[in-house]
Amino acid sequence: ELPMWRLGATPLLTIEGTAPPYLSRVGEVEILANGGLAVEDNQADELYLFGPDGSYLKTMGDRGDGPGQYQQLTELTYGPDDTLYAYDRRHDRLSVVHPDDGFIRSVSYTSDGDRPPLDVHAVGSDRLVAYRIEFAGMGAPGPLPRPDQRTVHLTLTDGRAEDVLA
């Protein structure tokens, strides 16, 4: 007796990658307070902002190593006051951006010598949750499906880090 979602016959909003910016591999999508969308492109490592009518507004960040640049976007989280948190796995950092103000700051995520997390999500304005998996190998041979042996780590940390990058 769960409620059922159905797709309407007419889309409320359509964005097509037939004109710049060309959408290549859409990752996370967040709805902004004004009804617009923030779209993470995992292949281009860019964030695109679209208005409530689907019109392209601007690109936030690009591929690179500097502040406000990305190498491997894996997560986009919408926070208070229209703030967006974009996690870059290759740099182990969470970039804080705002649709109007642009890049605000980056926070390094240190994993104490462990492998970097797969994703880091912002929870409110002052907490981060990191997700990491350790694989120990496949289960005993036999018919499929075989369970693999893995450990999943979820870590809640303080997001108000001291190591704020310029």
PDB file of N, CA and C in Angstrom, residues 6-93:
ATOM      1  N   ARG A   6       4.064   8.417 -10.624  1.00  0.00           N
ATOM      2  CA  ARG A   6       3.844   8.231 -12.053  1.00  0.00           C
ATOM      3  C   ARG A   6       4.421   9.435 -12.787  1.00  0.00           C
ATOM      4  N   LEU A   7       4.993   9.173 -13.941  1.00  0.00           N
ATOM      5  CA  LEU A   7       5.473  10.263 -14.782  1.00  0.00           C
ATOM      6  C   LEU A   7       4.301  10.914 -15.485  1.00  0.00           C
ATOM      7  N   GLY A   8       4.284  12.233 -15.457  1.00  0.00           N
ATOM      8  CA  GLY A   8       3.227  12.953 -16.145  1.00  0.00           C
ATOM      9  C   GLY A   8       3.411  12.856 -17.647  1.00  0.00           C
ATOM     10  N   ALA A   9       2.339  13.110 -18.381  1.00  0.00           N
ATOM     11  CA  ALA A   9       2.391  13.032 -19.838  1.00  0.00           C
ATOM     12  C   ALA A   9       3.227  14.165 -20.428  1.00  0.00           C
ATOM     13  N   THR A  10       3.258  15.303 -19.749  1.00  0.00           N
ATOM     14  CA  THR A  10       3.997  16.466 -20.224  1.00  0.00           C
ATOM     15  C   THR A  10       5.106  16.800 -19.222  1.00  0.00           C
ATOM     16  N   PRO A  11       6.358  16.864 -19.684  1.00  0.00           N
ATOM     17  CA  PRO A  11       7.442  17.220 -18.767  1.00  0.00           C
ATOM     18  C   PRO A  11       7.272  18.640 -18.232  1.00  0.00           C
ATOM     19  N   LEU A  12       7.648  18.850 -16.978  1.00  0.00           N
ATOM     20  CA  LEU A  12       7.619  20.190 -16.404  1.00  0.00           C
ATOM     21  C   LEU A  12       8.785  21.024 -16.911  1.00  0.00           C
ATOM     22  N   LEU A  13       9.889  20.347 -17.216  1.00  0.00           N
ATOM     23  CA  LEU A  13      11.090  21.027 -17.671  1.00  0.00           C
ATOM     24  C   LEU A  13      11.915  20.044 -18.481  1.00  0.00           C
ATOM     25  N   THR A  14      12.440  20.490 -19.610  1.00  0.00           N
ATOM     26  CA  THR A  14      13.295  19.652 -20.435  1.00  0.00           C
ATOM     27  C   THR A  14      14.580  20.412 -20.726  1.00  0.00           C
ATOM     28  N   ILE A  15      15.706  19.752 -20.461  1.00  0.00           N
ATOM     29  CA  ILE A  15      17.010  20.316 -20.796  1.00  0.00           C
ATOM     30  C   ILE A  15      17.688  19.306 -21.699  1.00  0.00           C
ATOM     31  N   GLU A  16      18.083  19.747 -22.886  1.00  0.00           N
ATOM     32  CA  GLU A  16      18.737  18.854 -23.827  1.00  0.00           C
ATOM     33  C   GLU A  16      20.154  19.336 -24.095  1.00  0.00           C
ATOM     34  N   GLY A  17      21.067  18.390 -24.248  1.00  0.00           N
ATOM     35  CA  GLY A  17      22.463  18.723 -24.491  1.00  0.00           C
ATOM     36  C   GLY A  17      22.776  18.905 -25.955  1.00  0.00           C
ATOM     37  N   THR A  18      21.898  19.578 -26.709  1.00  0.00           N
ATOM     38  CA  THR A  18      22.132  19.790 -28.135  1.00  0.00           C
ATOM     39  C   THR A  18      22.778  21.143 -28.412  1.00  0.00           C
ATOM     40  N   ALA A  19      22.933  21.953 -27.375  1.00  0.00           N
ATOM     41  CA  ALA A  19      23.604  23.251 -27.480  1.00  0.00           C
ATOM     42  C   ALA A  19      24.483  23.406 -26.245  1.00  0.00           C
ATOM     43  N   PRO A  20      25.506  24.250 -26.321  1.00  0.00           N
ATOM     44  CA  PRO A  20      26.368  24.418 -25.148  1.00  0.00           C
ATOM     45  C   PRO A  20      25.550  24.833 -23.928  1.00  0.00           C
ATOM     46  N   PRO A  21      25.835  24.316 -22.772  1.00  0.00           N
ATOM     47  CA  PRO A  21      26.862  23.305 -22.521  1.00  0.00           C
ATOM     48  C   PRO A  21      26.353  21.928 -22.939  1.00  0.00           C
ATOM     49  N   TYR A  22      27.194  21.176 -23.585  1.00  0.00           N
ATOM     50  CA  TYR A  22      26.820  19.834 -24.004  1.00  0.00           C
ATOM     51  C   TYR A  22      26.914  18.918 -22.794  1.00  0.00           C
ATOM     52  N   LEU A  23      25.802  18.379 -22.356  1.00  0.00           N
ATOM     53  CA  LEU A  23      25.801  17.476 -21.207  1.00  0.00           C
ATOM     54  C   LEU A  23      26.382  16.142 -21.650  1.00  0.00           C
ATOM     55  N   SER A  24      27.372  15.656 -20.919  1.00  0.00           N
ATOM     56  CA  SER A  24      27.990  14.397 -21.322  1.00  0.00           C
ATOM     57  C   SER A  24      27.639  13.268 -20.365  1.00  0.00           C
ATOM     58  N   ARG A  25      27.965  13.399 -19.104  1.00  0.00           N
ATOM     59  CA  ARG A  25      27.631  12.354 -18.130  1.00  0.00           C
ATOM     60  C   ARG A  25      27.045  13.039 -16.904  1.00  0.00           C
ATOM     61  N   VAL A  26      25.731  13.088 -16.844  1.00  0.00           N
ATOM     62  CA  VAL A  26      25.040  13.772 -15.758  1.00  0.00           C
ATOM     63  C   VAL A  26      25.212  12.972 -14.476  1.00  0.00           C
ATOM     64  N   GLY A  27      25.672  13.658 -13.437  1.00  0.00           N
ATOM     65  CA  GLY A  27      25.807  13.057 -12.113  1.00  0.00           C
ATOM     66  C   GLY A  27      24.630  13.488 -11.253  1.00  0.00           C
ATOM     67  N   GLU A  28      24.935  14.184 -10.189  1.00  0.00           N
ATOM     68  CA  GLU A  28      23.903  14.658  -9.269  1.00  0.00           C
ATOM     69  C   GLU A  28      23.191  15.870  -9.856  1.00  0.00           C
ATOM     70  N   VAL A  29      21.920  16.015  -9.512  1.00  0.00           N
ATOM     71  CA  VAL A  29      21.123  17.174  -9.899  1.00  0.00           C
ATOM     72  C   VAL A  29      20.438  17.689  -8.641  1.00  0.00           C
ATOM     73  N   GLU A  30      20.529  18.975  -8.397  1.00  0.00           N
ATOM     74  CA  GLU A  30      19.892  19.578  -7.228  1.00  0.00           C
ATOM     75  C   GLU A  30      18.946  20.680  -7.692  1.00  0.00           C
ATOM     76  N   ILE A  31      17.780  20.773  -7.043  1.00  0.00           N
ATOM     77  CA  ILE A  31      16.811  21.828  -7.335  1.00  0.00           C
ATOM     78  C   ILE A  31      17.108  22.997  -6.403  1.00  0.00           C
ATOM     79  N   LEU A  32      17.282  24.176  -6.983  1.00  0.00           N
ATOM     80  CA  LEU A  32      17.600  25.375  -6.222  1.00  0.00           C
ATOM     81  C   LEU A  32      16.334  26.055  -5.718  1.00  0.00           C
ATOM     82  N   ALA A  33      16.483  26.987  -4.800  1.00  0.00           N
ATOM     83  CA  ALA A  33      15.335  27.669  -4.196  1.00  0.00           C
ATOM     84  C   ALA A  33      14.479  28.386  -5.227  1.00  0.00           C
ATOM     85  N   ASN A  34      15.096  28.887  -6.312  1.00  0.00           N
ATOM     86  CA  ASN A  34      14.341  29.610  -7.339  1.00  0.00           C
ATOM     87  C   ASN A  34      13.673  28.674  -8.349  1.00  0.00           C
ATOM     88  N   GLY A  35      13.809  27.350  -8.155  1.00  0.00           N
ATOM     89  CA  GLY A  35      13.234  26.381  -9.085  1.00  0.00           C
ATOM     90  C   GLY A  35      14.187  25.976 -10.183  1.00  0.00           C
ATOM     91  N   GLY A  36      15.358  26.611 -10.240  1.00  0.00           N
ATOM     92  CA  GLY A  36      16.371  26.233 -11.217  1.00  0.00           C
ATOM     93  C   GLY A  36      17.081  24.958 -10.803  1.00  0.00           C
ATOM     94  N   LEU A  37      18.009  24.522 -11.643  1.00  0.00           N
ATOM     95  CA  LEU A  37      18.735  23.278 -11.389  1.00  0.00           C
ATOM     96  C   LEU A  37      20.242  23.506 -11.387  1.00  0.00           C
ATOM     97  N   ALA A  38      20.919  22.800 -10.503  1.00  0.00           N
ATOM     98  CA  ALA A  38      22.376  22.681 -10.540  1.00  0.00           C
ATOM     99  C   ALA A  38      22.649  21.258 -11.004  1.00  0.00           C
ATOM    100  N   VAL A  39      23.432  21.108 -12.069  1.00  0.00           N
ATOM    101  CA  VAL A  39      23.696  19.807 -12.676  1.00  0.00           C
ATOM    102  C   VAL A  39      25.194  19.549 -12.661  1.00  0.00           C
ATOM    103  N   GLU A  40      25.569  18.409 -12.113  1.00  0.00           N
ATOM    104  CA  GLU A  40      26.977  18.003 -12.080  1.00  0.00           C
ATOM    105  C   GLU A  40      27.258  17.147 -13.310  1.00  0.00           C
ATOM    106  N   ASP A  41      28.282  17.515 -14.070  1.00  0.00           N
ATOM    107  CA  ASP A  41      28.706  16.723 -15.220  1.00  0.00           C
ATOM    108  C   ASP A  41      29.989  16.011 -14.826  1.00  0.00           C
ATOM    109  N   ASN A  42      29.896  14.687 -14.626  1.00  0.00           N
ATOM    110  CA  ASN A  42      31.037  13.898 -14.153  1.00  0.00           C
ATOM    111  C   ASN A  42      32.139  13.748 -15.195  1.00  0.00           C
ATOM    112  N   GLN A  43      31.822  13.858 -16.459  1.00  0.00           N
ATOM    113  CA  GLN A  43      32.842  13.696 -17.488  1.00  0.00           C
ATOM    114  C   GLN A  43      33.593  15.011 -17.719  1.00  0.00           C
ATOM    115  N   ALA A  44      32.885  16.110 -17.778  1.00  0.00           N
ATOM    116  CA  ALA A  44      33.519  17.405 -17.988  1.00  0.00           C
ATOM    117  C   ALA A  44      34.065  17.988 -16.684  1.00  0.00           C
ATOM    118  N   ASP A  45      33.643  17.435 -15.531  1.00  0.00           N
ATOM    119  CA  ASP A  45      34.023  17.957 -14.209  1.00  0.00           C
ATOM    120  C   ASP A  45      33.654  19.427 -14.089  1.00  0.00           C
ATOM    121  N   GLU A  46      32.394  19.727 -14.416  1.00  0.00           N
ATOM    122  CA  GLU A  46      31.859  21.078 -14.316  1.00  0.00           C
ATOM    123  C   GLU A  46      30.476  21.028 -13.684  1.00  0.00           C
ATOM    124  N   LEU A  47      30.074  22.150 -13.103  1.00  0.00           N
ATOM    125  CA  LEU A  47      28.722  22.319 -12.581  1.00  0.00           C
ATOM    126  C   LEU A  47      28.000  23.314 -13.474  1.00  0.00           C
ATOM    127  N   TYR A  48      26.796  22.960 -13.905  1.00  0.00           N
ATOM    128  CA  TYR A  48      26.012  23.837 -14.767  1.00  0.00           C
ATOM    129  C   TYR A  48      24.790  24.322 -13.999  1.00  0.00           C
ATOM    130  N   LEU A  49      24.460  25.586 -14.163  1.00  0.00           N
ATOM    131  CA  LEU A  49      23.256  26.143 -13.559  1.00  0.00           C
ATOM    132  C   LEU A  49      22.258  26.469 -14.655  1.00  0.00           C
ATOM    133  N   PHE A  50      21.019  26.045 -14.413  1.00  0.00           N
ATOM    134  CA  PHE A  50      19.916  26.298 -15.339  1.00  0.00           C
ATOM    135  C   PHE A  50      18.815  27.030 -14.592  1.00  0.00           C
ATOM    136  N   GLY A  51      18.124  27.931 -15.277  1.00  0.00           N
ATOM    137  CA  GLY A  51      17.019  28.665 -14.678  1.00  0.00           C
ATOM    138  C   GLY A  51      15.779  27.793 -14.546  1.00  0.00           C
ATOM    139  N   PRO A  52      14.752  28.309 -13.882  1.00  0.00           N
ATOM    140  CA  PRO A  52      13.511  27.553 -13.704  1.00  0.00           C
ATOM    141  C   PRO A  52      12.838  27.160 -15.023  1.00  0.00           C
ATOM    142  N   ASP A  53      13.154  27.895 -16.098  1.00  0.00           N
ATOM    143  CA  ASP A  53      12.585  27.587 -17.415  1.00  0.00           C
ATOM    144  C   ASP A  53      13.485  26.652 -18.225  1.00  0.00           C
ATOM    145  N   GLY A  54      14.610  26.207 -17.639  1.00  0.00           N
ATOM    146  CA  GLY A  54      15.524  25.310 -18.332  1.00  0.00           C
ATOM    147  C   GLY A  54      16.622  26.020 -19.094  1.00  0.00           C
ATOM    148  N   SER A  55      16.627  27.343 -19.069  1.00  0.00           N
ATOM    149  CA  SER A  55      17.649  28.090 -19.810  1.00  0.00           C
ATOM    150  C   SER A  55      19.000  27.973 -19.097  1.00  0.00           C
ATOM    151  N   TYR A  56      20.048  27.812 -19.899  1.00  0.00           N
ATOM    152  CA  TYR A  56      21.397  27.726 -19.350  1.00  0.00           C
ATOM    153  C   TYR A  56      21.792  29.093 -18.796  1.00  0.00           C
ATOM    154  N   LEU A  57      22.294  29.119 -17.559  1.00  0.00           N
ATOM    155  CA  LEU A  57      22.715  30.366 -16.937  1.00  0.00           C
ATOM    156  C   LEU A  57      24.233  30.509 -16.913  1.00  0.00           C
ATOM    157  N   LYS A  58      24.928  29.499 -16.367  1.00  0.00           N
ATOM    158  CA  LYS A  58      26.383  29.595 -16.309  1.00  0.00           C
ATOM    159  C   LYS A  58      27.000  28.275 -15.881  1.00  0.00           C
ATOM    160  N   THR A  59      28.318  28.205 -16.074  1.00  0.00           N
ATOM    161  CA  THR A  59      29.117  27.069 -15.646  1.00  0.00           C
ATOM    162  C   THR A  59      29.909  27.497 -14.418  1.00  0.00           C
ATOM    163  N   MET A  60      29.940  26.638 -13.425  1.00  0.00           N
ATOM    164  CA  MET A  60      30.705  26.922 -12.217  1.00  0.00           C
ATOM    165  C   MET A  60      31.833  25.912 -12.112  1.00  0.00           C
ATOM    166  N   GLY A  61      33.067  26.386 -12.191  1.00  0.00           N
ATOM    167  CA  GLY A  61      34.227  25.510 -12.098  1.00  0.00           C
ATOM    168  C   GLY A  61      34.536  24.880 -13.440  1.00  0.00           C
ATOM    169  N   ASP A  62      35.726  24.306 -13.508  1.00  0.00           N
ATOM    170  CA  ASP A  62      36.148  23.589 -14.702  1.00  0.00           C
ATOM    171  C   ASP A  62      37.213  22.585 -14.283  1.00  0.00           C
ATOM    172  N   ARG A  63      37.782  21.884 -15.242  1.00  0.00           N
ATOM    173  CA  ARG A  63      38.782  20.867 -14.940  1.00  0.00           C
ATOM    174  C   ARG A  63      40.115  21.537 -14.623  1.00  0.00           C
ATOM    175  N   GLY A  64      40.709  21.143 -13.499  1.00  0.00           N
ATOM    176  CA  GLY A  64      42.001  21.685 -13.106  1.00  0.00           C
ATOM    177  C   GLY A  64      42.315  21.349 -11.660  1.00  0.00           C
ATOM    178  N   ASP A  65      43.387  21.940 -11.161  1.00  0.00           N
ATOM    179  CA  ASP A  65      43.863  21.645  -9.813  1.00  0.00           C
ATOM    180  C   ASP A  65      43.695  22.806  -8.844  1.00  0.00           C
ATOM    181  N   GLY A  66      43.280  23.956  -9.312  1.00  0.00           N
ATOM    182  CA  GLY A  66      43.188  25.128  -8.453  1.00  0.00           C
ATOM    183  C   GLY A  66      41.869  25.219  -7.713  1.00  0.00           C
ATOM    184  N   PRO A  67      41.727  26.264  -6.896  1.00  0.00           N
ATOM    185  CA  PRO A  67      40.465  26.490  -6.181  1.00  0.00           C
ATOM    186  C   PRO A  67      39.302  26.634  -7.168  1.00  0.00           C
ATOM    187  N   GLY A  68      38.208  25.956  -6.885  1.00  0.00           N
ATOM    188  CA  GLY A  68      37.047  26.012  -7.761  1.00  0.00           C
ATOM    189  C   GLY A  68      37.175  25.174  -9.011  1.00  0.00           C
ATOM    190  N   GLN A  69      38.227  24.351  -9.082  1.00  0.00           N
ATOM    191  CA  GLN A  69      38.413  23.439 -10.211  1.00  0.00           C
ATOM    192  C   GLN A  69      38.331  22.005  -9.703  1.00  0.00           C
ATOM    193  N   TYR A  70      38.040  21.092 -10.625  1.00  0.00           N
ATOM    194  CA  TYR A  70      37.787  19.698 -10.250  1.00  0.00           C
ATOM    195  C   TYR A  70      38.536  18.742 -11.176  1.00  0.00           C
ATOM    196  N   GLN A  71      38.767  17.545 -10.681  1.00  0.00           N
ATOM    197  CA  GLN A  71      39.358  16.469 -11.481  1.00  0.00           C
ATOM    198  C   GLN A  71      38.483  15.221 -11.493  1.00  0.00           C
ATOM    199  N   GLN A  72      37.678  15.021 -10.453  1.00  0.00           N
ATOM    200  CA  GLN A  72      36.828  13.832 -10.416  1.00  0.00           C
ATOM    201  C   GLN A  72      35.623  14.101  -9.517  1.00  0.00           C
ATOM    202  N   LEU A  73      34.644  14.823 -10.055  1.00  0.00           N
ATOM    203  CA  LEU A  73      33.429  15.106  -9.295  1.00  0.00           C
ATOM    204  C   LEU A  73      32.654  13.825  -9.061  1.00  0.00           C
ATOM    205  N   THR A  74      32.264  13.586  -7.820  1.00  0.00           N
ATOM    206  CA  THR A  74      31.474  12.389  -7.527  1.00  0.00           C
ATOM    207  C   THR A  74      30.218  12.691  -6.730  1.00  0.00           C
ATOM    208  N   GLU A  75      30.073  13.906  -6.222  1.00  0.00           N
ATOM    209  CA  GLU A  75      28.908  14.191  -5.378  1.00  0.00           C
ATOM    210  C   GLU A  75      28.590  15.677  -5.415  1.00  0.00           C
ATOM    211  N   LEU A  76      27.304  15.992  -5.400  1.00  0.00           N
ATOM    212  CA  LEU A  76      26.823  17.366  -5.305  1.00  0.00           C
ATOM    213  C   LEU A  76      25.705  17.368  -4.282  1.00  0.00           C
ATOM    214  N   THR A  77      25.826  18.224  -3.273  1.00  0.00           N
ATOM    215  CA  THR A  77      24.829  18.310  -2.213  1.00  0.00           C
ATOM    216  C   THR A  77      24.363  19.747  -2.104  1.00  0.00           C
ATOM    217  N   TYR A  78      23.065  19.912  -1.930  1.00  0.00           N
ATOM    218  CA  TYR A  78      22.461  21.232  -1.786  1.00  0.00           C
ATOM    219  C   TYR A  78      22.324  21.532  -0.306  1.00  0.00           C
ATOM    220  N   GLY A  79      22.817  22.696   0.127  1.00  0.00           N
ATOM    221  CA  GLY A  79      22.773  23.057   1.537  1.00  0.00           C
ATOM    222  C   GLY A  79      21.934  24.294   1.776  1.00  0.00           C
ATOM    223  N   PRO A  80      22.050  24.831   2.991  1.00  0.00           N
ATOM    224  CA  PRO A  80      21.260  26.018   3.325  1.00  0.00           C
ATOM    225  C   PRO A  80      21.688  27.225   2.489  1.00  0.00           C
ATOM    226  N   ASP A  81      20.763  28.155   2.309  1.00  0.00           N
ATOM    227  CA  ASP A  81      21.027  29.410   1.595  1.00  0.00           C
ATOM    228  C   ASP A  81      21.530  29.188   0.169  1.00  0.00           C
ATOM    229  N   ASP A  82      21.041  28.154  -0.505  1.00  0.00           N
ATOM    230  CA  ASP A  82      21.414  27.849  -1.894  1.00  0.00           C
ATOM    231  C   ASP A  82      22.879  27.452  -2.052  1.00  0.00           C
ATOM    232  N   THR A  83      23.552  27.115  -0.974  1.00  0.00           N
ATOM    233  CA  THR A  83      24.947  26.703  -1.050  1.00  0.00           C
ATOM    234  C   THR A  83      25.034  25.304  -1.631  1.00  0.00           C
ATOM    235  N   LEU A  84      26.020  25.088  -2.514  1.00  0.00           N
ATOM    236  CA  LEU A  84      26.260  23.777  -3.109  1.00  0.00           C
ATOM    237  C   LEU A  84      27.614  23.268  -2.636  1.00  0.00           C
ATOM    238  N   TYR A  85      27.679  21.971  -2.334  1.00  0.00           N
ATOM    239  CA  TYR A  85      28.906  21.323  -1.906  1.00  0.00           C
ATOM    240  C   TYR A  85      29.268  20.275  -2.954  1.00  0.00           C
ATOM    241  N   ALA A  86      30.402  20.460  -3.624  1.00  0.00           N
ATOM    242  CA  ALA A  86      30.828  19.551  -4.692  1.00  0.00           C
ATOM    243  C   ALA A  86      32.073  18.797  -4.231  1.00  0.00           C
ATOM    244  N   TYR A  87      31.985  17.469  -4.171  1.00  0.00           N
ATOM    245  CA  TYR A  87      33.120  16.668  -3.716  1.00  0.00           C
ATOM    246  C   TYR A  87      33.947  16.213  -4.905  1.00  0.00           C
ATOM    247  N   ASP A  88      35.258  16.475  -4.825  1.00  0.00           N
ATOM    248  CA  ASP A  88      36.230  16.082  -5.839  1.00  0.00           C
ATOM    249  C   ASP A  88      37.081  14.964  -5.244  1.00  0.00           C
ATOM    250  N   ARG A  89      36.851  13.757  -5.707  1.00  0.00           N
ATOM    251  CA  ARG A  89      37.518  12.586  -5.129  1.00  0.00           C
ATOM    252  C   ARG A  89      39.030  12.600  -5.387  1.00  0.00           C
ATOM    253  N   ARG A  90      39.456  13.024  -6.554  1.00  0.00           N
ATOM    254  CA  ARG A  90      40.890  13.018  -6.865  1.00  0.00           C
ATOM    255  C   ARG A  90      41.663  13.991  -5.965  1.00  0.00           C
ATOM    256  N   HIS A  91      41.071  15.132  -5.658  1.00  0.00           N
ATOM    257  CA  HIS A  91      41.732  16.112  -4.796  1.00  0.00           C
ATOM    258  C   HIS A  91      41.400  15.924  -3.317  1.00  0.00           C
ATOM    259  N   ASP A  92      40.508  15.014  -2.983  1.00  0.00           N
ATOM    260  CA  ASP A  92      40.070  14.828  -1.590  1.00  0.00           C
ATOM    261  C   ASP A  92      39.619  16.146  -0.974  1.00  0.00           C
ATOM    262  N   ARG A  93      38.745  16.852  -1.700  1.00  0.00           N
ATOM    263  CA  ARG A  93      38.277  18.119  -1.151  1.00  0.00           C
ATOM    264  C   ARG A  93      36.833  18.377  -1.535  1.00  0.00           C
TER     265      ARG A  93
END
